[in-house]
């Protein structure tokens, strides 16, 4: 695995995203929510900050996609950060948000290196895979996942590492939980990266191939983390201040699994202290028996029915050459909204 001892280190990337996306090069001192160590890194690596913000935003978007049919949909009542108060309890949902945003940062940094956007890194220098056929070339410009991993670890984890806490306290358990989930997110990106190749040779004969390391599509990372969310491990602090699994009959979670320490609220009603928005006003599916079904989504409160007009492109025809012409079809559809 990539070198882990190095220390770059950041605040919850989620809070940063909004700030970074607005200004091109904001002054580090003006960024809200940076920890001391993160401010230092910000000064040292100003050109990295935009990508940290973009990465976190990608993570958040993926979170909203993965949870679009769930009661908790990755939004909160608190507008100071995208996830706001949900982060105050150490739930599975919090675990997912830390992992997916850390993953987004690795993803964005690795790609930025490859694209030559950063002064301190370039194409991947990963070693040639042993199983690559001998006559294929290794050395196209690949995503620099080693660098992305290391910088994301340094920056994203810095905030947790700086927090002052008493050993054995709830706070210390949250720090351990956050660090574990950040790492799980980063490793997911790392492990899903794969070799990509391009053909050369006379008129596409593909007699020659050049290969490089390439990030997986971020949707794959989201899907993998969603599975980890479903199987996340409940943890508690032991007497030596370490996180251990509540149910000791199960195998201990690995560094790639998600962990949590608090049970989740049901997210049915709005509750400022847990950051639950409640499901009133959410769309639901009348015929589904899953989480998106009106029964579960509306928590048994019932739903209202509306008719809405939907417009879609339809009867599309391809014209030579080269455009597609469509008609507009409108349809009246029933929609169901939680009471
Ligand atoms: C958050 O919401 C409050 C009240 O609704 C508003 O005054 C404030 O400008 C908002 N802050 C941000 C960062 O959107
Ligand atoms: C909000 O959630 C907290 C923690 O679960 C609970 O103690 C409190 O009663 C809830 N408040 C409301 C208004 O439901
Ligand atoms: C999440 O649900 C709330 C209502 O509970 C809604 O206001 C918000 O737009 C939803 N967010 C997304 C990203 O769908
Ligand atoms: C509602 O759920 C059913 C069953 O899961 C599914 O076949 C259908 O496509 C869903 N409808 C919408 C609008 O998502």
XYZ file of C-alpha atoms and ligand atoms in Angstrom:
395
model
C 0.000 0.000 0.000
C 1.039 3.625 -0.355
C 3.315 5.184 2.213
C 1.350 6.095 5.271
C 3.848 7.689 7.536
C 3.996 10.965 5.750
C 2.262 13.842 7.223
C 0.386 16.476 5.165
C -2.869 16.630 6.919
C -7.545 19.336 6.870
C -10.742 20.219 8.228
C -13.882 18.518 7.331
C -13.641 18.941 3.576
C -17.349 19.212 3.398
C -17.398 22.597 5.018
C -14.675 23.825 2.801
C -16.225 23.037 -0.488
C -18.630 25.908 -0.578
C -15.965 28.401 0.258
C -13.494 27.160 -2.298
C -15.849 26.927 -5.122
C -16.755 30.571 -4.959
C -13.367 32.244 -5.124
C -10.466 31.100 -7.248
C -7.733 31.770 -4.702
C -9.246 32.807 -1.414
C -6.876 33.820 1.323
C -6.357 30.968 3.718
C -7.110 33.160 6.703
C -10.520 34.000 5.277
C -11.629 30.444 4.898
C -14.068 29.519 7.575
C -13.628 26.296 9.453
C -9.974 25.516 8.742
C -8.030 24.093 11.644
C -4.584 25.491 12.431
C -2.766 22.725 10.588
C -5.029 23.113 7.632
C -4.348 26.819 7.461
C -0.643 26.075 7.283
C -1.184 23.575 4.506
C -3.398 26.062 2.740
C -0.557 28.594 2.742
C 1.970 26.038 1.556
C -0.231 24.507 -1.110
C -2.513 27.261 -2.295
C -2.904 25.726 -5.717
C -4.297 22.544 -4.116
C -7.208 24.206 -2.379
C -9.505 24.491 -5.356
C -9.261 20.747 -5.953
C -9.930 19.933 -2.339
C -13.120 21.946 -2.635
C -14.106 20.341 -5.917
C -13.351 16.887 -4.563
C -15.490 17.404 -1.515
C -18.292 18.699 -3.724
C -18.074 15.621 -5.923
C -18.341 13.523 -2.764
C -21.418 15.383 -1.591
C -23.120 15.060 -4.966
C -22.447 11.352 -4.961
C -23.849 11.117 -1.435
C -27.042 12.831 -2.588
C -27.283 10.454 -5.510
C -26.750 7.337 -3.396
C -29.317 8.449 -0.832
C -31.876 10.026 -3.137
C -34.512 7.441 -2.249
C -33.845 7.388 1.468
C -35.368 9.331 4.318
C -31.992 10.874 5.017
C -31.021 12.328 1.649
C -27.681 13.910 2.507
C -29.109 17.344 3.241
C -29.593 19.010 6.584
C -31.288 21.883 8.372
C -27.999 23.550 9.150
C -26.732 25.645 6.271
C -23.238 26.299 7.590
C -22.033 23.114 5.952
C -23.649 20.788 3.528
C -24.034 18.048 6.100
C -24.400 20.309 9.066
C -25.646 18.796 12.251
C -25.924 15.266 11.042
C -22.239 15.313 11.743
C -22.876 15.892 15.436
C -23.925 12.317 16.008
C -21.615 9.456 15.160
C -24.121 7.611 12.995
C -23.719 5.479 9.895
C -24.795 8.444 7.810
C -22.010 10.513 9.284
C -19.599 7.669 8.559
C -20.664 7.684 4.928
C -20.302 11.435 4.528
C -16.752 11.426 5.896
C -15.752 8.503 3.699
C -17.291 9.814 0.501
C -15.885 13.304 0.903
C -12.405 11.998 1.714
C -12.692 9.798 -1.371
C -13.736 12.795 -3.464
C -10.646 14.676 -2.350
C -8.287 11.813 -3.283
C -10.025 11.570 -6.623
C -9.737 15.276 -7.420
C -6.121 15.615 -6.270
C -4.974 12.545 -8.215
C -6.571 13.841 -11.382
C -5.254 17.388 -10.878
C -1.699 15.998 -10.669
C -2.149 14.117 -13.893
C -3.510 17.166 -15.643
C -0.520 19.221 -14.609
C -2.518 21.628 -12.469
C -0.328 21.406 -9.375
C 3.236 22.538 -8.883
C 4.255 19.674 -6.592
C 3.092 16.622 -8.527
C 2.677 15.265 -12.024
C 1.787 11.994 -13.702
C 1.650 8.832 -11.623
C 4.950 7.127 -10.988
C 3.348 3.844 -10.024
C 5.425 0.779 -10.889
C 4.525 -1.303 -13.897
C 2.079 -4.043 -12.887
C 3.706 -7.478 -12.953
C 0.902 -9.033 -14.932
C 0.999 -6.506 -17.770
C 1.838 -8.305 -21.051
C 5.512 -7.838 -21.888
C 5.085 -6.037 -25.175
C 2.719 -3.431 -23.781
C 4.277 -0.121 -22.831
C 3.902 1.275 -19.342
C 4.160 4.972 -19.010
C 1.230 6.914 -20.296
C 0.446 9.766 -17.949
C -1.609 8.231 -15.153
C -3.677 9.631 -12.282
C -1.301 10.224 -9.389
C -3.188 8.326 -6.746
C -0.228 8.016 -4.401
C 0.050 11.770 -4.202
C -3.713 12.248 -4.023
C -3.932 9.743 -1.212
C -1.101 11.270 0.770
C -2.215 14.859 0.420
C -5.840 14.044 1.194
C -4.762 12.124 4.279
C -2.578 14.959 5.486
C -5.146 17.644 4.896
C -8.444 15.947 5.695
C -7.217 14.162 8.813
C -5.391 17.195 10.210
C -8.520 18.518 11.805
C -9.174 15.327 13.717
C -5.578 14.987 14.799
C -5.546 18.471 16.278
C -8.662 18.081 18.365
C -8.043 18.098 22.079
C -9.801 15.346 23.928
C -9.651 13.272 27.074
C -8.765 9.636 26.559
C -11.861 7.484 26.776
C -14.218 10.417 26.145
C -17.032 10.467 23.606
C -15.045 13.067 21.711
C -12.083 10.722 21.392
C -14.355 7.995 20.045
C -15.659 10.392 17.396
C -12.136 11.296 16.360
C -11.217 7.636 15.953
C -14.425 7.009 14.054
C -13.844 9.942 11.694
C -10.238 8.953 11.017
C -11.246 5.374 10.309
C -13.959 6.410 7.850
C -11.750 8.966 6.125
C -9.226 6.203 5.538
C -11.875 3.792 4.287
C -12.953 6.376 1.726
C -9.415 7.006 0.532
C -8.612 3.327 0.225
C -11.749 2.713 -1.768
C -10.521 5.139 -4.414
C -7.066 3.607 -4.265
C -8.261 0.041 -4.625
C -10.691 0.731 -7.449
C -8.077 2.445 -9.597
C -7.075 0.256 -12.519
C -4.890 -0.020 -15.574
C -6.143 1.658 -18.732
C -4.543 1.202 -22.157
C -4.570 2.816 -25.560
C -3.854 1.168 -28.912
C -1.257 2.348 -31.373
C 0.050 0.799 -34.524
C -0.640 0.985 -38.213
C -4.262 1.885 -38.933
C -5.614 0.719 -35.632
C -3.894 -2.651 -35.717
C -3.269 -2.328 -32.004
C 0.130 -3.931 -32.333
C 1.342 -1.574 -29.662
C -0.333 -0.615 -26.412
C 0.484 2.098 -23.918
C -0.943 1.702 -20.428
C -1.249 3.814 -17.314
C -2.956 3.925 -13.935
C -6.455 5.373 -14.014
C -9.037 6.321 -11.397
C -12.322 4.453 -11.477
C -15.448 6.357 -12.368
C -16.543 8.064 -9.144
C -19.950 6.369 -9.302
C -18.164 3.071 -8.681
C -16.577 4.550 -5.585
C -20.013 5.725 -4.437
C -21.538 2.307 -5.053
C -18.746 0.581 -3.138
C -19.067 2.958 -0.196
C -22.842 2.509 -0.169
C -22.319 -1.219 0.273
C -19.943 -0.490 3.122
C -22.581 1.782 4.641
C -25.043 -1.110 4.591
C -22.587 -3.371 6.405
C -21.017 -0.720 8.664
C -19.838 -1.941 12.064
C -21.153 -0.600 15.382
C -18.224 0.269 17.644
C -17.552 1.300 21.239
C -14.514 2.423 23.180
C -12.796 -0.241 25.244
C -11.000 0.368 28.535
C -7.765 1.125 26.711
C -9.330 3.863 24.636
C -9.490 1.857 21.394
C -12.540 1.385 19.202
C -13.800 -2.183 19.272
C -16.801 -3.810 17.722
C -19.916 -3.907 19.909
C -20.744 -7.416 18.781
C -17.529 -9.297 19.401
C -18.710 -12.389 17.529
C -18.242 -10.630 14.220
C -14.867 -10.179 12.564
C -13.314 -6.832 13.323
C -13.872 -4.268 10.617
C -10.906 -3.740 8.295
C -9.417 -0.392 7.385
C -11.719 -0.403 4.373
C -14.959 -0.860 6.285
C -17.115 1.927 7.688
C -17.651 2.206 11.439
C -20.074 4.159 13.633
C -20.662 4.673 17.342
C -24.208 6.074 17.623
C -27.497 4.624 16.436
C -29.193 6.594 13.657
C -32.331 8.592 14.301
C -35.244 7.522 12.091
C -35.102 10.824 10.159
C -38.901 10.907 10.072
C -39.435 14.290 11.674
C -37.478 17.463 11.653
C -35.105 17.615 14.573
C -32.570 20.396 14.842
C -30.380 18.539 17.268
C -29.814 15.528 15.030
C -29.857 17.474 11.789
C -32.830 15.511 10.477
C -34.933 17.406 7.948
C -37.835 15.000 8.277
C -39.640 13.605 5.273
C -42.596 15.949 5.057
C -42.898 17.116 1.461
C -40.692 14.363 0.051
C -41.776 12.553 -3.091
C -42.518 8.874 -2.609
C -43.417 5.924 -4.779
C -46.889 4.566 -4.139
C -46.192 1.092 -5.476
C -42.743 0.477 -4.041
C -42.274 -1.521 -0.887
C -38.731 -0.250 -0.415
C -37.410 2.805 1.381
C -38.680 5.025 -1.446
C -42.219 3.684 -1.004
C -44.764 6.005 0.561
C -45.287 3.739 3.558
C -41.680 3.814 4.750
C -40.722 7.234 3.399
C -43.655 8.959 5.065
C -43.232 7.014 8.310
C -46.883 5.981 8.249
C -48.177 9.586 8.223
C -49.776 9.166 4.811
C -49.333 11.138 1.628
C -50.997 13.591 -0.710
C -51.530 12.937 -4.387
C -50.849 15.480 -7.115
C -51.100 15.456 -10.861
C -48.204 17.044 -12.667
C -47.364 17.514 -16.301
C -44.095 16.012 -17.410
C -42.468 17.003 -20.657
C -40.010 14.653 -22.307
C -38.130 14.434 -25.558
C -39.581 11.605 -27.596
C -39.816 10.084 -31.097
C -36.251 11.138 -31.695
C -34.886 10.699 -35.203
C -31.326 10.775 -36.394
C -30.781 12.972 -39.427
C -27.851 12.627 -41.820
C -25.532 14.266 -40.872
C -25.376 14.856 -37.868
C -28.203 15.868 -35.667
C -31.063 14.394 -33.739
C -34.543 15.810 -33.928
C -37.101 15.055 -31.256
C -40.704 15.816 -30.516
C -41.940 17.000 -27.162
C -44.343 14.658 -25.451
C -46.263 15.674 -22.414
C -47.762 13.253 -20.024
C -49.859 13.706 -16.915
C -48.393 11.719 -14.062
C -49.439 11.125 -10.486
C -47.046 12.193 -7.806
C -47.174 11.340 -4.157
C -45.825 13.555 -1.436
C -45.442 12.751 2.256
C -47.717 14.509 4.758
C -28.046 30.376 6.645
O -29.400 30.662 6.944
C -29.594 31.920 7.569
C -31.068 32.041 7.957
O -31.896 31.302 7.086
C -29.149 33.038 6.620
O -29.331 34.314 7.222
C -27.674 32.824 6.286
O -27.252 33.784 5.327
C -27.440 31.429 5.731
N -26.017 31.201 5.572
C -25.480 30.687 4.477
C -24.016 30.492 4.499
O -26.163 30.358 3.496
C -34.454 15.318 18.739
O -33.539 14.270 18.863
C -32.991 14.137 20.156
C -31.903 13.081 20.118
O -32.377 11.889 19.516
C -34.115 13.802 21.132
O -33.595 13.662 22.442
C -35.151 14.905 21.104
O -36.259 14.560 21.915
C -35.625 15.150 19.678
N -36.453 16.340 19.635
C -37.627 16.365 19.008
C -38.342 17.669 19.002
O -38.102 15.372 18.490
C -33.771 16.343 0.754
O -35.033 16.370 1.379
C -35.481 17.661 1.754
C -36.836 17.520 2.434
O -36.800 16.606 3.479
C -35.574 18.564 0.540
O -35.925 19.867 0.949
C -34.234 18.595 -0.162
O -34.347 19.333 -1.362
C -33.755 17.195 -0.498
N -32.406 17.279 -1.016
C -32.030 16.638 -2.126
C -30.620 16.802 -2.553
O -32.802 15.942 -2.759
C -42.043 2.802 -8.209
O -41.673 1.533 -7.733
C -41.950 0.476 -8.645
C -41.655 -0.830 -7.921
O -40.429 -0.778 -7.265
C -41.118 0.689 -9.895
O -41.363 -0.346 -10.834
C -41.448 2.032 -10.517
O -40.618 2.296 -11.623
C -41.304 3.154 -9.485
N -41.815 4.388 -10.045
C -41.100 5.497 -10.081
C -41.778 6.700 -10.660
O -39.953 5.564 -9.673
